[in-house]
PDB file of C-alpha atoms in Angstrom:
ATOM      1  CA  ARG Y   2      14.015 -17.483   4.541  1.00 92.00           C
ATOM      2  CA  GLN Y   3      15.472 -19.738   1.857  1.00 93.00           C
ATOM      3  CA  ALA Y   4      12.017 -20.589   0.480  1.00 95.00           C
ATOM      4  CA  PHE Y   5      11.177 -16.878   0.303  1.00 96.00           C
ATOM      5  CA  LEU Y   6      14.415 -16.032  -1.505  1.00 95.00           C
ATOM      6  CA  SER Y   7      13.812 -18.907  -3.934  1.00 96.00           C
ATOM      7  CA  MET Y   8      10.414 -17.387  -4.703  1.00 96.00           C
ATOM      8  CA  VAL Y   9      12.133 -14.041  -5.311  1.00 95.00           C
ATOM      9  CA  ASP Y  10      14.552 -15.721  -7.735  1.00 95.00           C
ATOM     10  CA  ARG Y  11      11.623 -17.294  -9.611  1.00 96.00           C
ATOM     11  CA  GLY Y  12       9.890 -13.906  -9.944  1.00 93.00           C
ATOM     12  CA  GLU Y  13       6.900 -14.935  -7.831  1.00 95.00           C
ATOM     13  CA  PHE Y  14       6.678 -11.583  -6.048  1.00 94.00           C
ATOM     14  CA  LEU Y  15       5.395  -8.332  -7.517  1.00 93.00           C
ATOM     15  CA  GLU Y  16       7.223  -6.539  -4.729  1.00 93.00           C
ATOM     16  CA  TRP Y  17       9.216  -7.563  -1.739  1.00 92.00           C
ATOM     17  CA  ALA Y  18      11.404  -6.029   0.925  1.00 87.00           C
ATOM     18  CA  GLU Y  19      13.340  -6.836   4.039  1.00 87.00           C
ATOM     19  CA  PHE Y  20      12.378  -4.849   7.111  1.00 78.00           C
ATOM     20  CA  ASN Y  21      13.755  -5.406  10.582  1.00 74.00           C
ATOM     21  CA  SER Y  22      15.359  -8.695   9.456  1.00 83.00           C
ATOM     22  CA  GLN Y  23      11.958  -9.945   8.257  1.00 87.00           C
ATOM     23  CA  LEU Y  24      11.044 -10.604   4.620  1.00 93.00           C
ATOM     24  CA  TYR Y  25       7.738  -9.334   3.269  1.00 91.00           C
ATOM     25  CA  GLY Y  26       6.261  -9.602  -0.191  1.00 93.00           C
ATOM     26  CA  THR Y  27       3.181  -9.628  -2.385  1.00 94.00           C
ATOM     27  CA  THR Y  28       2.817 -12.700  -4.549  1.00 94.00           C
ATOM     28  CA  ARG Y  29       2.143 -12.193  -8.226  1.00 93.00           C
ATOM     29  CA  GLY Y  30      -0.398 -15.029  -8.394  1.00 94.00           C
ATOM     30  CA  PHE Y  31      -2.596 -13.627  -5.623  1.00 93.00           C
ATOM     31  CA  VAL Y  32      -2.857 -10.180  -7.176  1.00 93.00           C
ATOM     32  CA  GLU Y  33      -3.256 -11.344 -10.767  1.00 93.00           C
ATOM     33  CA  ARG Y  34      -5.954 -13.874  -9.841  1.00 95.00           C
ATOM     34  CA  HIS Y  35      -8.032 -11.204  -8.108  1.00 94.00           C
ATOM     35  CA  ILE Y  36      -7.581  -8.684 -10.911  1.00 90.00           C
ATOM     36  CA  GLU Y  37      -8.679 -11.300 -13.447  1.00 90.00           C
ATOM     37  CA  GLU Y  38     -11.815 -11.847 -11.337  1.00 91.00           C
ATOM     38  CA  GLY Y  39     -12.554  -8.120 -11.591  1.00 85.00           C
ATOM     39  CA  LYS Y  40     -11.869  -7.466  -7.927  1.00 90.00           C
ATOM     40  CA  ASP Y  41     -10.210  -4.430  -6.435  1.00 91.00           C
ATOM     41  CA  VAL Y  42      -6.909  -5.275  -4.765  1.00 93.00           C
ATOM     42  CA  ILE Y  43      -5.811  -3.213  -1.784  1.00 94.00           C
ATOM     43  CA  LEU Y  44      -2.281  -3.704  -0.512  1.00 94.00           C
ATOM     44  CA  ASP Y  45      -0.716  -2.306   2.638  1.00 93.00           C
ATOM     45  CA  ILE Y  46       2.876  -1.840   1.533  1.00 92.00           C
ATOM     46  CA  ASP Y  47       5.740   0.543   2.150  1.00 91.00           C
ATOM     47  CA  PRO Y  48       6.938   3.139  -0.377  1.00 93.00           C
ATOM     48  CA  GLN Y  49       9.703   0.818  -1.597  1.00 90.00           C
ATOM     49  CA  GLY Y  50       7.107  -1.824  -2.501  1.00 91.00           C
ATOM     50  CA  ALA Y  51       4.794   0.777  -4.026  1.00 95.00           C
ATOM     51  CA  ALA Y  52       7.618   1.979  -6.278  1.00 94.00           C
ATOM     52  CA  GLN Y  53       8.154  -1.596  -7.458  1.00 92.00           C
ATOM     53  CA  LEU Y  54       4.421  -1.979  -8.156  1.00 93.00           C
ATOM     54  CA  ARG Y  55       4.166   1.327 -10.038  1.00 93.00           C
ATOM     55  CA  ARG Y  56       6.636  -0.072 -12.567  1.00 91.00           C
ATOM     56  CA  VAL Y  57       4.489  -3.192 -13.084  1.00 88.00           C
ATOM     57  CA  TYR Y  58       0.972  -1.749 -12.764  1.00 89.00           C
ATOM     58  CA  THR Y  59       1.142   1.598 -14.481  1.00 90.00           C
ATOM     59  CA  ASP Y  60      -2.647   1.920 -14.277  1.00 88.00           C
ATOM     60  CA  GLY Y  61      -2.726   1.113 -10.559  1.00 93.00           C
ATOM     61  CA  ILE Y  62      -4.044   3.678  -8.118  1.00 96.00           C
ATOM     62  CA  PHE Y  63      -1.774   4.485  -5.200  1.00 97.00           C
ATOM     63  CA  VAL Y  64      -2.978   5.985  -1.924  1.00 98.00           C
ATOM     64  CA  PHE Y  65      -0.653   7.232   0.811  1.00 97.00           C
ATOM     65  CA  VAL Y  66      -2.019   7.166   4.348  1.00 97.00           C
ATOM     66  CA  LEU Y  67      -0.650   9.899   6.598  1.00 96.00           C
ATOM     67  CA  PRO Y  68      -1.119  10.422  10.318  1.00 95.00           C
ATOM     68  CA  PRO Y  69      -2.869  13.655  11.317  1.00 95.00           C
ATOM     69  CA  SER Y  70       0.364  14.920  12.880  1.00 95.00           C
ATOM     70  CA  TRP Y  71       3.844  13.822  13.772  1.00 94.00           C
ATOM     71  CA  GLU Y  72       2.922  13.928  17.449  1.00 94.00           C
ATOM     72  CA  GLN Y  73      -0.055  11.622  16.849  1.00 94.00           C
ATOM     73  CA  LEU Y  74       2.125   9.108  15.028  1.00 94.00           C
ATOM     74  CA  GLU Y  75       4.619   9.041  17.868  1.00 93.00           C
ATOM     75  CA  GLU Y  76       1.837   8.738  20.436  1.00 93.00           C
ATOM     76  CA  ARG Y  77       0.232   5.841  18.545  1.00 93.00           C
ATOM     77  CA  LEU Y  78       3.518   3.943  18.296  1.00 91.00           C
ATOM     78  CA  ARG Y  79       4.246   4.397  21.982  1.00 90.00           C
ATOM     79  CA  ALA Y  80       0.680   3.513  23.051  1.00 93.00           C
ATOM     80  CA  ARG Y  81       0.978   0.086  21.415  1.00 91.00           C
ATOM     81  CA  LYS Y  82       3.605  -0.849  24.009  1.00 87.00           C
ATOM     82  CA  SER Y  83       4.833  -3.544  21.646  1.00 88.00           C
ATOM     83  CA  ASP Y  84       8.260  -2.123  20.837  1.00 87.00           C
ATOM     84  CA  ALA Y  85      11.285  -1.061  22.813  1.00 90.00           C
ATOM     85  CA  PRO Y  86      12.030   2.690  22.831  1.00 90.00           C
ATOM     86  CA  GLU Y  87      14.974   2.189  20.426  1.00 91.00           C
ATOM     87  CA  GLU Y  88      12.676   0.388  17.975  1.00 89.00           C
ATOM     88  CA  ILE Y  89      10.119   3.187  18.178  1.00 91.00           C
ATOM     89  CA  GLU Y  90      12.841   5.737  17.426  1.00 92.00           C
ATOM     90  CA  ARG Y  91      13.970   3.666  14.441  1.00 89.00           C
ATOM     91  CA  ARG Y  92      10.388   3.391  13.168  1.00 89.00           C
ATOM     92  CA  LEU Y  93       9.928   7.146  13.532  1.00 93.00           C
ATOM     93  CA  ARG Y  94      13.104   7.864  11.551  1.00 92.00           C
ATOM     94  CA  LYS Y  95      11.920   5.492   8.831  1.00 90.00           C
ATOM     95  CA  ALA Y  96       8.442   7.061   8.844  1.00 93.00           C
ATOM     96  CA  ARG Y  97       9.891  10.552   8.368  1.00 93.00           C
ATOM     97  CA  ASP Y  98      11.795   9.352   5.292  1.00 93.00           C
ATOM     98  CA  GLU Y  99       8.788   7.464   3.926  1.00 94.00           C
ATOM     99  CA  MET Y 100       6.438  10.434   4.304  1.00 95.00           C
ATOM    100  CA  LYS Y 101       8.608  12.502   1.995  1.00 95.00           C
ATOM    101  CA  VAL Y 102       7.396  10.521  -1.036  1.00 96.00           C
ATOM    102  CA  PHE Y 103       3.644  11.067  -0.603  1.00 96.00           C
ATOM    103  CA  THR Y 104       3.607  13.260  -3.743  1.00 95.00           C
ATOM    104  CA  GLU Y 105       4.403  10.155  -5.814  1.00 95.00           C
ATOM    105  CA  TYR Y 106       0.918   8.825  -4.979  1.00 97.00           C
ATOM    106  CA  HIS Y 107      -2.394   9.643  -6.635  1.00 97.00           C
ATOM    107  CA  TYR Y 108      -4.245  10.288  -3.375  1.00 98.00           C
ATOM    108  CA  VAL Y 109      -3.520  10.999   0.277  1.00 97.00           C
ATOM    109  CA  VAL Y 110      -5.770   9.919   3.140  1.00 98.00           C
ATOM    110  CA  ILE Y 111      -5.246  11.492   6.538  1.00 97.00           C
ATOM    111  CA  ASN Y 112      -5.875   8.859   9.210  1.00 96.00           C
ATOM    112  CA  ASP Y 113      -7.175  11.123  11.950  1.00 95.00           C
ATOM    113  CA  VAL Y 114     -10.450   9.332  12.665  1.00 96.00           C
ATOM    114  CA  PHE Y 115     -10.325   5.746  11.468  1.00 96.00           C
ATOM    115  CA  GLU Y 116     -13.926   5.629  10.228  1.00 97.00           C
ATOM    116  CA  ARG Y 117     -13.408   8.811   8.214  1.00 98.00           C
ATOM    117  CA  ALA Y 118     -10.189   7.443   6.704  1.00 97.00           C
ATOM    118  CA  VAL Y 119     -12.084   4.311   5.642  1.00 97.00           C
ATOM    119  CA  GLU Y 120     -14.801   6.486   4.078  1.00 98.00           C
ATOM    120  CA  ASP Y 121     -12.164   8.490   2.194  1.00 98.00           C
ATOM    121  CA  LEU Y 122     -10.581   5.312   0.862  1.00 97.00           C
ATOM    122  CA  TYR Y 123     -13.995   3.988  -0.169  1.00 97.00           C
ATOM    123  CA  ALA Y 124     -14.729   7.280  -1.989  1.00 98.00           C
ATOM    124  CA  ILE Y 125     -11.463   6.913  -3.917  1.00 97.00           C
ATOM    125  CA  ILE Y 126     -12.381   3.363  -4.921  1.00 95.00           C
ATOM    126  CA  VAL Y 127     -15.850   4.421  -6.095  1.00 94.00           C
ATOM    127  CA  ALA Y 128     -14.476   7.387  -8.041  1.00 95.00           C
ATOM    128  CA  GLU Y 129     -11.830   5.262  -9.726  1.00 93.00           C
ATOM    129  CA  ARG Y 130     -14.421   2.645 -10.721  1.00 89.00           C
ATOM    130  CA  CYS Y 131     -16.417   5.425 -12.399  1.00 87.00           C
ATOM    131  CA  ARG Y 132     -13.562   6.697 -14.559  1.00 88.00           C
ATOM    132  CA  SER Y 133     -14.359   6.434 -18.254  1.00 83.00           C
ATOM    133  CA  VAL Y 134     -11.112   4.610 -19.001  1.00 80.00           C
ATOM    134  CA  ARG Y 135     -12.225   1.804 -16.689  1.00 77.00           C
ATOM    135  CA  LEU Y 136     -15.541   1.213 -18.437  1.00 74.00           C
ATOM    136  CA  ASP Y 137     -15.819  -2.535 -18.762  1.00 72.00           C
ATOM    137  CA  SER Y 138     -15.471  -3.897 -22.313  1.00 70.00           C
ATOM    138  CA  ARG Y 139     -18.739  -5.837 -21.896  1.00 70.00           C
ATOM    139  CA  VAL Y 140     -20.578  -2.578 -21.169  1.00 78.00           C
ATOM    140  CA  ARG Y 141     -18.971  -0.983 -24.225  1.00 75.00           C
ATOM    141  CA  GLU Y 142     -20.064  -3.917 -26.335  1.00 78.00           C
ATOM    142  CA  GLU Y 143     -23.621  -3.855 -24.986  1.00 81.00           C
ATOM    143  CA  LEU Y 144     -23.872  -0.133 -25.687  1.00 85.00           C
ATOM    144  CA  GLY Y 145     -22.249  -0.480 -29.092  1.00 83.00           C
ATOM    145  CA  ILE Y 146     -19.458   1.971 -28.266  1.00 80.00           C
TER     146      ILE Y 146
END
């Protein structure tokens, strides 16, 4: 815990949060290294972390993953059998609050069938790579534009 908080103080995280007495964060070095290598970076973070990242990466693309229904979300949480009923209720309350901010994202993927959700995410990645504003400077130079 102390090492994590020291990293926070040094600005080593792009985003971080405490959830259920656990600390989570995305290190700046990891993300920046991959971006510099021209790689896409996909993060699984909560809306609080996404809000922090939107301030840093204004050209980032943000995708909100929603369950197909409230009932499905509850069923999935209960089927895991990894949390006590009180914890599931707490997670559901938190999920209801988090879902309210989906309009702050560029895209929404409905996770009804996992394979289809993956295909939707892949389609977003491909489309974003094809945007004219993302045309690589080397390509511009080679084309003389």
